[in-house]
Amino acid sequence: ISSYRLPVNSYYAIKDLDTNEFIVDFSKDYTKISADNDGSYFRIYMNGLQPERYYQLLIKTELNGDTIILDNNYYFKVING
Protein backbone atom coordinates (compact mmCIF):
# COMPACT_ATOMS: atom_id res chain seq x y z
CA ILE A 1 0.00 0.00 0.00
CA SER A 2 1.28 3.45 -0.89
CA SER A 3 0.52 6.53 1.16
CA TYR A 4 0.24 9.96 -0.39
CA ARG A 5 0.84 13.24 1.38
CA LEU A 6 0.10 16.79 0.35
CA PRO A 7 2.95 19.31 0.60
CA VAL A 8 3.63 20.74 4.07
CA ASN A 9 1.95 24.08 3.28
CA SER A 10 -1.54 22.72 2.57
CA TYR A 11 -4.83 24.03 3.98
CA TYR A 12 -8.56 23.35 3.59
CA ALA A 13 -11.61 25.59 3.29
CA ILE A 14 -15.35 24.86 3.35
CA LYS A 15 -17.85 26.75 1.21
CA ASP A 16 -21.64 26.69 1.68
CA LEU A 17 -23.11 25.88 -1.73
CA ASP A 18 -26.44 27.61 -0.96
CA THR A 19 -24.89 30.99 -0.14
CA ASN A 20 -21.56 30.55 -1.97
CA GLU A 21 -19.83 31.90 1.16
CA PHE A 22 -16.84 30.42 2.93
CA ILE A 23 -17.93 28.92 6.24
CA VAL A 24 -14.32 28.02 7.02
CA ASP A 25 -11.70 29.98 5.09
CA PHE A 26 -8.10 28.96 4.45
CA SER A 27 -6.04 29.69 7.56
CA LYS A 28 -2.39 28.95 8.29
CA ASP A 29 -3.31 28.72 11.99
CA TYR A 30 -6.56 26.73 11.93
CA THR A 31 -6.98 24.76 8.70
CA LYS A 32 -3.51 23.34 8.13
CA ILE A 33 -3.63 19.78 6.81
CA SER A 34 -1.69 17.26 8.87
CA ALA A 35 0.09 14.10 7.74
CA ASP A 36 1.14 10.79 9.25
CA ASN A 37 2.44 7.49 7.87
CA ASP A 38 -0.93 6.79 6.21
CA GLY A 39 -1.19 10.12 4.35
CA SER A 40 -2.69 13.58 4.77
CA TYR A 41 -5.69 14.27 7.00
CA PHE A 42 -7.63 16.98 8.81
CA ARG A 43 -10.48 17.16 11.28
CA ILE A 44 -13.63 19.21 10.83
CA TYR A 45 -15.78 20.44 13.72
CA MET A 46 -19.21 19.64 12.25
CA ASN A 47 -21.39 21.30 14.91
CA GLY A 48 -20.98 24.68 13.19
CA LEU A 49 -22.45 23.41 9.91
CA GLN A 50 -26.16 23.53 9.11
CA PRO A 51 -27.99 20.19 8.65
CA GLU A 52 -29.51 19.36 5.26
CA ARG A 53 -27.09 21.65 3.40
CA TYR A 54 -24.41 20.94 0.86
CA TYR A 55 -20.85 22.12 1.29
CA GLN A 56 -17.77 22.13 -0.89
CA LEU A 57 -14.29 21.25 0.31
CA LEU A 58 -11.36 23.11 -1.26
CA ILE A 59 -7.67 22.40 -0.79
CA LYS A 60 -4.98 25.08 -1.09
CA THR A 61 -1.38 23.99 -1.42
CA GLU A 62 1.97 25.50 -2.29
CA LEU A 63 4.11 23.56 -4.75
CA ASN A 64 7.39 24.76 -6.22
CA GLY A 65 6.59 28.37 -5.28
CA ASP A 66 3.12 28.29 -6.86
CA THR A 67 -0.16 28.42 -4.96
CA ILE A 68 -2.70 25.90 -6.22
CA ILE A 69 -6.35 25.63 -5.16
CA LEU A 70 -7.80 22.19 -5.79
CA ASP A 71 -11.48 22.45 -6.66
CA ASN A 72 -12.25 18.89 -7.74
CA ASN A 73 -15.96 18.81 -6.90
CA TYR A 74 -15.41 17.57 -3.35
CA TYR A 75 -18.96 17.99 -2.04
CA PHE A 76 -20.65 16.70 1.09
CA LYS A 77 -24.01 17.06 2.79
CA VAL A 78 -24.62 17.41 6.52
CA ILE A 79 -27.64 15.30 7.47
CA ASN A 80 -29.93 15.26 10.51
CA GLY A 81 -29.49 12.25 12.63
PDB file of N, CA and C in Angstrom, residues 11-15 22 24-26 31 56-60:
ATOM      1  N   TYR A  11      -3.741  23.578   3.107  1.00  0.00           N
ATOM      2  CA  TYR A  11      -4.832  24.028   3.978  1.00  0.00           C
ATOM      3  C   TYR A  11      -6.162  23.677   3.326  1.00  0.00           C
ATOM      4  N   TYR A  12      -7.223  23.618   4.139  1.00  0.00           N
ATOM      5  CA  TYR A  12      -8.555  23.353   3.592  1.00  0.00           C
ATOM      6  C   TYR A  12      -9.482  24.531   3.868  1.00  0.00           C
ATOM      7  N   ALA A  13     -10.543  24.609   3.094  1.00  0.00           N
ATOM      8  CA  ALA A  13     -11.606  25.595   3.294  1.00  0.00           C
ATOM      9  C   ALA A  13     -12.929  24.883   2.999  1.00  0.00           C
ATOM     10  N   ILE A  14     -14.013  25.413   3.585  1.00  0.00           N
ATOM     11  CA  ILE A  14     -15.347  24.859   3.353  1.00  0.00           C
ATOM     12  C   ILE A  14     -16.262  25.980   2.904  1.00  0.00           C
ATOM     13  N   LYS A  15     -16.941  25.749   1.770  1.00  0.00           N
ATOM     14  CA  LYS A  15     -17.849  26.746   1.210  1.00  0.00           C
ATOM     15  C   LYS A  15     -19.277  26.205   1.245  1.00  0.00           C
ATOM     16  N   PHE A  22     -17.730  31.304   2.183  1.00  0.00           N
ATOM     17  CA  PHE A  22     -16.839  30.424   2.928  1.00  0.00           C
ATOM     18  C   PHE A  22     -17.298  30.354   4.378  1.00  0.00           C
ATOM     19  N   VAL A  24     -15.661  28.130   6.458  1.00  0.00           N
ATOM     20  CA  VAL A  24     -14.321  28.018   7.023  1.00  0.00           C
ATOM     21  C   VAL A  24     -13.365  28.422   5.909  1.00  0.00           C
ATOM     22  N   ASP A  25     -12.629  29.506   6.117  1.00  0.00           N
ATOM     23  CA  ASP A  25     -11.704  29.980   5.085  1.00  0.00           C
ATOM     24  C   ASP A  25     -10.318  29.388   5.329  1.00  0.00           C
ATOM     25  N   PHE A  26      -9.472  29.433   4.310  1.00  0.00           N
ATOM     26  CA  PHE A  26      -8.101  28.957   4.451  1.00  0.00           C
ATOM     27  C   PHE A  26      -7.414  29.744   5.563  1.00  0.00           C
ATOM     28  N   THR A  31      -6.547  25.756   9.671  1.00  0.00           N
ATOM     29  CA  THR A  31      -6.978  24.756   8.701  1.00  0.00           C
ATOM     30  C   THR A  31      -5.799  24.058   8.014  1.00  0.00           C
ATOM     31  N   GLN A  56     -18.864  22.490  -0.010  1.00  0.00           N
ATOM     32  CA  GLN A  56     -17.766  22.127  -0.891  1.00  0.00           C
ATOM     33  C   GLN A  56     -16.460  22.236  -0.115  1.00  0.00           C
ATOM     34  N   LEU A  57     -15.602  21.269  -0.307  1.00  0.00           N
ATOM     35  CA  LEU A  57     -14.286  21.252   0.311  1.00  0.00           C
ATOM     36  C   LEU A  57     -13.263  21.678  -0.726  1.00  0.00           C
ATOM     37  N   LEU A  58     -12.428  22.651  -0.371  1.00  0.00           N
ATOM     38  CA  LEU A  58     -11.360  23.114  -1.256  1.00  0.00           C
ATOM     39  C   LEU A  58     -10.022  22.916  -0.546  1.00  0.00           C
ATOM     40  N   ILE A  59      -9.008  22.604  -1.316  1.00  0.00           N
ATOM     41  CA  ILE A  59      -7.665  22.401  -0.791  1.00  0.00           C
ATOM     42  C   ILE A  59      -6.740  23.425  -1.440  1.00  0.00           C
ATOM     43  N   LYS A  60      -5.966  24.109  -0.608  1.00  0.00           N
ATOM     44  CA  LYS A  60      -4.981  25.080  -1.091  1.00  0.00           C
ATOM     45  C   LYS A  60      -3.599  24.553  -0.716  1.00  0.00           C
TER      46      LYS A  60
END
